[in-house]
């Protein structure tokens, strides 16, 4: 099992450009999450999907959109990137038995 | 909505027990408490979870008092490889999550 995978690993965007961060999990988990982590800071929740077909806002949703494409995939879209969105983005899925989230390796995004 | 507060950093020596406390004063009845470890350039990794009283697994213990306004992660006999950032994470309102700012633990030889 690959667990949680994220693509791309690195990305540089110019202000105003758009892009989609991809996340997939192969553990048959129902719930998935997107976080951002700024340098030297903790993680902040952007959006989450409690189950296939549902999405909800987290702490910092402005400037982002998400799509729960199916049970495996949860994508994050930046429609018009801003320098303030420079961060590391982590995707996670929630295990079935315990409140255990499995995190992907992250996408390091720089907006210039 | 639960908000969390943790110490910014802690130092310890190898072989010592380390206790890291997270305050979550506004925790609600149905909220759940978990702790994660993060190494540089990696995603966080689950350590332990609990609702109240004490939970122990093979790597850590978690103490939660009756009022649940705080939780303490206890790492027995730390080693150099335990140097990392430790986060409390509260599940609030079901699936929504609030991460603490993290406690940077530095273990010295």
XYZ file of C-alpha atoms in Angstrom:
221
model
C 0.000 0.000 0.000
C 1.275 3.454 -0.888
C -0.782 5.143 1.839
C -1.387 8.813 1.025
C 0.262 10.200 -2.089
C 0.500 13.831 -3.169
C 1.485 15.422 -6.448
C 3.436 17.456 -7.230
C 6.156 17.470 -4.574
C 7.323 20.967 -5.481
C 5.740 23.801 -7.422
C 6.588 27.410 -8.173
C 3.787 29.683 -9.354
C 3.575 33.314 -10.328
C 0.986 35.505 -8.648
C -2.377 35.025 -10.313
C -1.679 31.583 -11.736
C -3.879 28.643 -10.864
C -3.087 25.060 -10.026
C -4.524 21.910 -8.502
C -2.831 19.820 -5.853
C -3.688 16.162 -6.078
C -4.089 13.728 -3.201
C -5.000 10.060 -3.230
C -5.229 7.352 -0.570
C -5.453 3.597 -1.005
C -6.605 2.690 2.515
C -10.342 2.904 1.812
C -10.733 5.722 4.339
C -13.884 7.808 4.347
C -12.504 11.138 5.569
C -9.786 13.277 4.045
C -8.134 16.587 4.915
C -6.065 19.424 3.489
C -3.710 21.408 5.720
C -1.160 24.116 5.170
C 1.996 24.576 7.212
C 3.855 27.869 7.027
C 7.582 27.925 7.903
C 8.138 27.276 11.600
C 4.412 27.092 12.266
C 1.809 24.494 13.082
C -0.690 23.018 10.659
C -3.912 24.792 9.810
C -6.961 23.092 8.363
C -8.047 24.380 4.951
C -10.867 21.997 4.019
C -11.974 18.538 4.949
C -14.253 15.884 3.556
C -15.973 13.737 6.154
C -17.182 11.313 3.502
C -17.407 10.971 -0.261
C -19.686 13.675 -1.605
C -19.224 16.121 1.262
C -16.735 18.917 1.877
C -16.519 21.518 4.639
C -14.449 24.579 5.393
C -11.703 24.528 7.939
C -9.869 27.349 9.643
C -8.336 28.983 6.523
C -10.464 28.230 3.424
C -10.219 31.589 1.646
C -8.502 31.383 -1.731
C -8.986 27.622 -2.050
C -11.504 25.206 -3.464
C -11.668 21.444 -3.087
C -13.162 18.492 -4.899
C -13.768 15.061 -3.453
C -13.556 13.296 -6.782
C -14.293 9.840 -5.359
C -13.497 7.953 -2.186
C -9.781 7.822 -3.011
C -9.082 11.322 -4.278
C -9.345 14.783 -2.744
C -7.925 17.716 -4.694
C -7.147 21.283 -3.647
C -7.327 24.125 -6.150
C -5.816 27.572 -6.019
C -7.692 29.712 -8.525
C -5.468 32.790 -8.354
C -2.320 32.180 -6.368
C -0.991 34.846 -3.998
C 2.388 35.084 -2.228
C 0.551 34.539 1.074
C -0.235 31.015 -0.126
C 3.422 30.065 -0.133
C 3.452 27.091 2.194
C 3.763 23.330 2.514
C 0.468 21.593 1.860
C -0.338 18.288 3.499
C -3.140 15.929 2.655
C -4.309 13.338 5.180
C -6.884 10.600 5.521
C -8.558 9.433 8.714
C -8.315 5.806 9.774
C -11.396 3.806 10.638
C -10.725 2.565 14.150
C -9.031 5.427 15.948
C -8.713 9.135 15.450
C -5.501 8.488 13.537
C -4.725 10.570 10.482
C -2.276 9.349 7.864
C -0.376 12.165 6.209
C 1.096 12.439 2.763
C 4.649 13.686 2.140
C 3.506 17.230 1.370
C 3.681 19.662 -1.546
C 6.035 22.603 -1.186
C 4.468 25.561 -3.003
C 6.156 28.876 -3.652
C 4.235 31.808 -5.115
C 6.345 34.647 -6.440
C -14.675 25.933 19.338
C -11.671 24.403 21.077
C -8.431 26.385 20.896
C -5.164 24.801 21.916
C -2.041 26.136 23.620
C 1.294 24.352 23.973
C 4.760 25.383 25.157
C 6.917 26.494 22.262
C 9.929 24.371 23.154
C 11.400 21.984 25.704
C 14.836 20.527 26.308
C 15.586 17.154 27.824
C 18.376 14.629 28.203
C 18.486 11.109 26.945
C 16.833 8.635 29.300
C 14.589 11.192 30.970
C 10.806 11.213 30.955
C 9.287 14.163 29.091
C 5.815 15.569 29.710
C 4.271 17.996 27.231
C 0.983 19.653 28.168
C -1.627 21.083 25.831
C -4.389 23.361 27.086
C -7.775 23.182 25.366
C -10.031 25.203 27.637
C -13.043 25.339 25.328
C -13.178 21.637 24.608
C -16.685 20.307 24.050
C -18.220 17.087 25.278
C -17.802 15.242 21.990
C -14.322 16.522 21.149
C -11.476 14.014 20.980
C -7.770 14.536 21.723
C -4.829 13.180 19.742
C -1.084 13.802 19.600
C 1.306 13.773 16.648
C 5.047 13.833 16.066
C 6.658 15.630 13.146
C 10.228 15.450 11.851
C 11.606 18.060 9.429
C 10.341 17.725 5.852
C 7.837 15.018 6.797
C 4.133 14.874 7.503
C 2.997 14.443 11.101
C 2.784 10.929 12.474
C 0.134 9.735 14.940
C 1.294 8.938 18.463
C -1.748 8.447 20.683
C -5.404 9.374 21.174
C -7.762 9.627 24.119
C -10.986 11.029 25.526
C -10.406 11.059 29.297
C -8.278 9.473 32.043
C -5.104 7.693 30.974
C -4.191 5.870 27.793
C -0.915 4.046 27.206
C 0.567 2.462 24.127
C 4.015 1.150 23.249
C 5.546 4.590 22.760
C 3.705 7.066 25.003
C 1.056 7.760 27.608
C -1.674 10.347 27.508
C -3.166 11.832 30.673
C -6.455 13.708 30.488
C -7.987 15.087 33.710
C -11.674 14.865 34.475
C -12.428 18.408 33.260
C -10.618 17.632 29.957
C -9.308 21.190 29.696
C -5.779 19.924 29.172
C -3.922 16.827 28.140
C -0.370 15.711 28.842
C 1.715 13.587 26.528
C 4.315 11.567 28.420
C 7.329 10.127 26.616
C 9.259 7.668 28.803
C 13.050 7.544 28.546
C 13.544 9.746 25.501
C 16.390 9.214 23.070
C 18.082 11.522 20.566
C 15.715 10.251 17.868
C 12.760 11.713 19.786
C 13.935 15.215 18.882
C 10.968 16.494 16.902
C 7.935 18.771 17.071
C 4.940 17.430 18.985
C 1.407 18.610 18.287
C -1.853 18.135 20.075
C -4.796 17.864 17.721
C -8.392 18.185 18.844
C -11.291 16.811 16.831
C -14.035 19.335 17.344
C -17.623 18.859 16.209
C -16.936 15.464 14.726
C -14.387 15.612 11.913
C -13.136 19.193 12.069
C -9.639 19.472 13.555
C -7.644 22.082 15.463
C -3.873 21.670 15.654
C -1.833 23.175 18.428
C 1.117 25.351 17.436
C 3.508 22.557 18.374
C 6.200 21.978 20.989
C 9.731 21.626 19.734
C 11.472 18.970 21.852
C 15.259 18.850 21.785
C 16.865 15.807 23.377
C 20.497 16.163 24.372
C 23.073 13.445 24.955
